[in-house]
PDB file of C-alpha atoms in Angstrom:
ATOM      1  CA  HIS A   1      99.452-150.219   6.848  1.00 61.00           C
ATOM      2  CA  GLN A   2      97.859-150.936  10.187  1.00 79.00           C
ATOM      3  CA  GLN A   3      97.751-154.436  11.255  1.00 88.00           C
ATOM      4  CA  THR A   4      94.416-155.880  12.275  1.00 92.00           C
ATOM      5  CA  LEU A   5      93.547-157.958  15.391  1.00 91.00           C
ATOM      6  CA  GLU A   6      93.764-161.077  13.368  1.00 93.00           C
ATOM      7  CA  THR A   7      96.947-160.395  11.762  1.00 93.00           C
ATOM      8  CA  CYS A   8      98.308-159.630  15.155  1.00 92.00           C
ATOM      9  CA  THR A   9      96.899-162.842  16.600  1.00 92.00           C
ATOM     10  CA  LEU A  10      98.458-164.983  13.794  1.00 94.00           C
ATOM     11  CA  LEU A  11     101.963-163.416  14.517  1.00 94.00           C
ATOM     12  CA  ILE A  12     101.521-164.243  18.189  1.00 93.00           C
ATOM     13  CA  GLU A  13     100.363-167.835  17.368  1.00 93.00           C
ATOM     14  CA  ALA A  14     103.354-168.320  14.996  1.00 94.00           C
ATOM     15  CA  ALA A  15     105.736-167.153  17.521  1.00 93.00           C
ATOM     16  CA  ALA A  16     104.143-169.405  20.290  1.00 91.00           C
ATOM     17  CA  VAL A  17     104.492-172.315  18.124  1.00 89.00           C
ATOM     18  CA  ALA A  18     108.010-171.524  17.610  1.00 90.00           C
ATOM     19  CA  GLY A  19     108.567-171.166  21.289  1.00 86.00           C
ATOM     20  CA  ASP A  20     109.904-167.619  20.794  1.00 91.00           C
ATOM     21  CA  VAL A  21     108.554-166.049  24.114  1.00 91.00           C
ATOM     22  CA  ASP A  22     110.392-162.797  23.323  1.00 93.00           C
ATOM     23  CA  LYS A  23     109.048-162.488  19.900  1.00 95.00           C
ATOM     24  CA  VAL A  24     105.387-163.251  21.444  1.00 92.00           C
ATOM     25  CA  SER A  25     105.839-160.684  24.033  1.00 93.00           C
ATOM     26  CA  SER A  26     106.969-157.884  21.515  1.00 95.00           C
ATOM     27  CA  ASN A  27     104.128-158.899  19.110  1.00 94.00           C
ATOM     28  CA  PHE A  28     101.694-158.601  22.006  1.00 93.00           C
ATOM     29  CA  ASP A  29     103.056-155.318  23.092  1.00 93.00           C
ATOM     30  CA  HIS A  30     102.754-154.120  19.448  1.00 94.00           C
ATOM     31  CA  MET A  31      99.234-155.247  19.288  1.00 93.00           C
ATOM     32  CA  VAL A  32      98.212-153.417  22.491  1.00 91.00           C
ATOM     33  CA  GLN A  33      99.963-150.291  21.128  1.00 94.00           C
ATOM     34  CA  LEU A  34      97.617-150.351  18.179  1.00 93.00           C
ATOM     35  CA  GLY A  35      94.854-150.253  20.282  1.00 92.00           C
ATOM     36  CA  HIS A  36      93.630-153.761  19.887  1.00 93.00           C
ATOM     37  CA  LYS A  37      92.150-155.719  22.760  1.00 92.00           C
ATOM     38  CA  PRO A  38      93.484-159.244  23.052  1.00 92.00           C
ATOM     39  CA  ASN A  39      90.867-161.872  22.405  1.00 93.00           C
ATOM     40  CA  ASP A  40      90.578-165.556  23.721  1.00 94.00           C
ATOM     41  CA  ARG A  41      92.706-166.924  21.007  1.00 93.00           C
ATOM     42  CA  CYS A  42      95.486-164.316  21.529  1.00 93.00           C
ATOM     43  CA  ALA A  43      95.472-165.081  25.106  1.00 94.00           C
ATOM     44  CA  ALA A  44      95.678-168.734  24.654  1.00 94.00           C
ATOM     45  CA  ALA A  45      98.801-168.221  22.440  1.00 93.00           C
ATOM     46  CA  MET A  46     100.488-166.041  24.874  1.00 93.00           C
ATOM     47  CA  ILE A  47     100.179-168.683  27.574  1.00 94.00           C
ATOM     48  CA  ARG A  48     100.916-171.572  25.215  1.00 92.00           C
ATOM     49  CA  ALA A  49     104.202-169.761  24.667  1.00 92.00           C
ATOM     50  CA  TYR A  50     104.859-169.448  28.444  1.00 93.00           C
ATOM     51  CA  GLU A  51     104.094-173.033  28.881  1.00 92.00           C
ATOM     52  CA  LYS A  52     106.550-174.172  26.315  1.00 89.00           C
ATOM     53  CA  THR A  53     109.148-172.496  28.395  1.00 88.00           C
ATOM     54  CA  ASN A  54     107.812-173.252  31.628  1.00 90.00           C
ATOM     55  CA  LEU A  55     107.104-169.666  32.842  1.00 91.00           C
ATOM     56  CA  LEU A  56     103.784-170.304  34.943  1.00 89.00           C
ATOM     57  CA  ASP A  57     104.279-167.021  36.827  1.00 91.00           C
ATOM     58  CA  LYS A  58     104.446-164.921  33.715  1.00 92.00           C
ATOM     59  CA  ALA A  59     101.319-166.707  32.403  1.00 92.00           C
ATOM     60  CA  LEU A  60      99.448-166.036  35.508  1.00 90.00           C
ATOM     61  CA  ASP A  61     100.657-162.442  35.573  1.00 93.00           C
ATOM     62  CA  LEU A  62      99.446-161.829  32.100  1.00 92.00           C
ATOM     63  CA  LEU A  63      96.055-163.343  32.893  1.00 92.00           C
ATOM     64  CA  LEU A  64      95.623-161.249  35.918  1.00 93.00           C
ATOM     65  CA  THR A  65      96.637-158.124  33.993  1.00 93.00           C
ATOM     66  CA  LEU A  66      94.263-158.815  31.072  1.00 93.00           C
ATOM     67  CA  GLU A  67      91.376-159.482  33.406  1.00 92.00           C
ATOM     68  CA  LYS A  68      92.007-156.099  35.087  1.00 93.00           C
ATOM     69  CA  ASP A  69      91.513-154.635  31.835  1.00 90.00           C
ATOM     70  CA  GLY A  70      88.226-156.363  31.289  1.00 92.00           C
ATOM     71  CA  PHE A  71      89.402-159.363  29.356  1.00 92.00           C
ATOM     72  CA  GLU A  72      87.234-162.578  30.177  1.00 91.00           C
ATOM     73  CA  PRO A  73      88.974-165.928  29.384  1.00 91.00           C
ATOM     74  CA  GLY A  74      87.375-168.209  27.176  1.00 91.00           C
ATOM     75  CA  VAL A  75      87.612-171.895  26.190  1.00 90.00           C
ATOM     76  CA  ALA A  76      90.932-171.520  24.277  1.00 92.00           C
ATOM     77  CA  THR A  77      92.590-169.843  27.209  1.00 93.00           C
ATOM     78  CA  TYR A  78      91.151-172.189  29.931  1.00 91.00           C
ATOM     79  CA  SER A  79      92.049-175.248  27.767  1.00 90.00           C
ATOM     80  CA  VAL A  80      95.591-174.355  27.329  1.00 92.00           C
ATOM     81  CA  LEU A  81      95.759-173.739  31.241  1.00 91.00           C
ATOM     82  CA  MET A  82      93.861-176.703  31.997  1.00 88.00           C
ATOM     83  CA  GLU A  83      96.363-178.838  29.872  1.00 90.00           C
ATOM     84  CA  TRP A  84      99.257-177.295  31.520  1.00 92.00           C
ATOM     85  CA  MET A  85      98.040-177.882  35.085  1.00 88.00           C
ATOM     86  CA  ALA A  86      97.270-181.387  34.215  1.00 88.00           C
ATOM     87  CA  LYS A  87     100.812-181.876  33.036  1.00 91.00           C
ATOM     88  CA  MET A  88     101.981-180.639  36.108  1.00 89.00           C
ATOM     89  CA  GLN A  89      99.808-182.976  38.048  1.00 90.00           C
ATOM     90  CA  LEU A  90      97.952-180.226  39.766  1.00 88.00           C
ATOM     91  CA  VAL A  91      94.566-182.035  40.081  1.00 84.00           C
ATOM     92  CA  ASP A  92      92.563-179.392  42.093  1.00 88.00           C
ATOM     93  CA  GLU A  93      93.604-176.541  39.799  1.00 86.00           C
ATOM     94  CA  THR A  94      92.753-178.585  36.619  1.00 83.00           C
ATOM     95  CA  GLU A  95      89.305-179.372  38.174  1.00 86.00           C
ATOM     96  CA  GLN A  96      88.931-175.683  38.822  1.00 86.00           C
ATOM     97  CA  ILE A  97      89.452-174.752  35.277  1.00 84.00           C
ATOM     98  CA  LEU A  98      87.288-177.515  34.097  1.00 83.00           C
ATOM     99  CA  ASN A  99      84.585-176.086  36.073  1.00 84.00           C
ATOM    100  CA  LYS A 100      85.116-172.781  34.525  1.00 83.00           C
ATOM    101  CA  ILE A 101      84.965-174.129  31.139  1.00 82.00           C
ATOM    102  CA  ALA A 102      81.709-175.698  32.125  1.00 82.00           C
ATOM    103  CA  LEU A 103      80.123-172.457  33.361  1.00 83.00           C
ATOM    104  CA  LEU A 104      80.803-171.113  29.936  1.00 80.00           C
ATOM    105  CA  GLY A 105      78.318-173.824  28.485  1.00 79.00           C
ATOM    106  CA  GLU A 106      81.344-175.614  26.563  1.00 71.00           C
ATOM    107  CA  ALA A 107      82.749-179.075  26.524  1.00 66.00           C
ATOM    108  CA  PRO A 108      86.500-178.782  26.818  1.00 58.00           C
ATOM    109  CA  PRO A 109      88.458-179.926  23.585  1.00 58.00           C
ATOM    110  CA  PHE A 110      90.267-182.780  25.208  1.00 55.00           C
ATOM    111  CA  ARG A 111      93.296-184.201  23.439  1.00 52.00           C
ATOM    112  CA  VAL A 112      93.671-188.062  23.954  1.00 39.00           C
TER     113      VAL A 112
END
């Protein structure tokens, strides 16, 4: 039977937690082939997988591609990016993302 967006997202999240970028990418491609549009949770999982393998260029390429297709990042996606930028001590970039989260009317889910 056809996988739902939720099923696809869970598969992507599981592969991301495992740090398996190839599996994340193939699950993502499969989801798109099924006609599902990635949601915020899905995009965040993809970016988290790229973070685990330190592939910032791939993460930013993905984000640009998704945005061209009409995707609007939400708090989940921005939070993953913000944590990554903060780990790399990119203060200006972290502040920019924090401002985007604030524009969404949300308080970022900080981990202390």
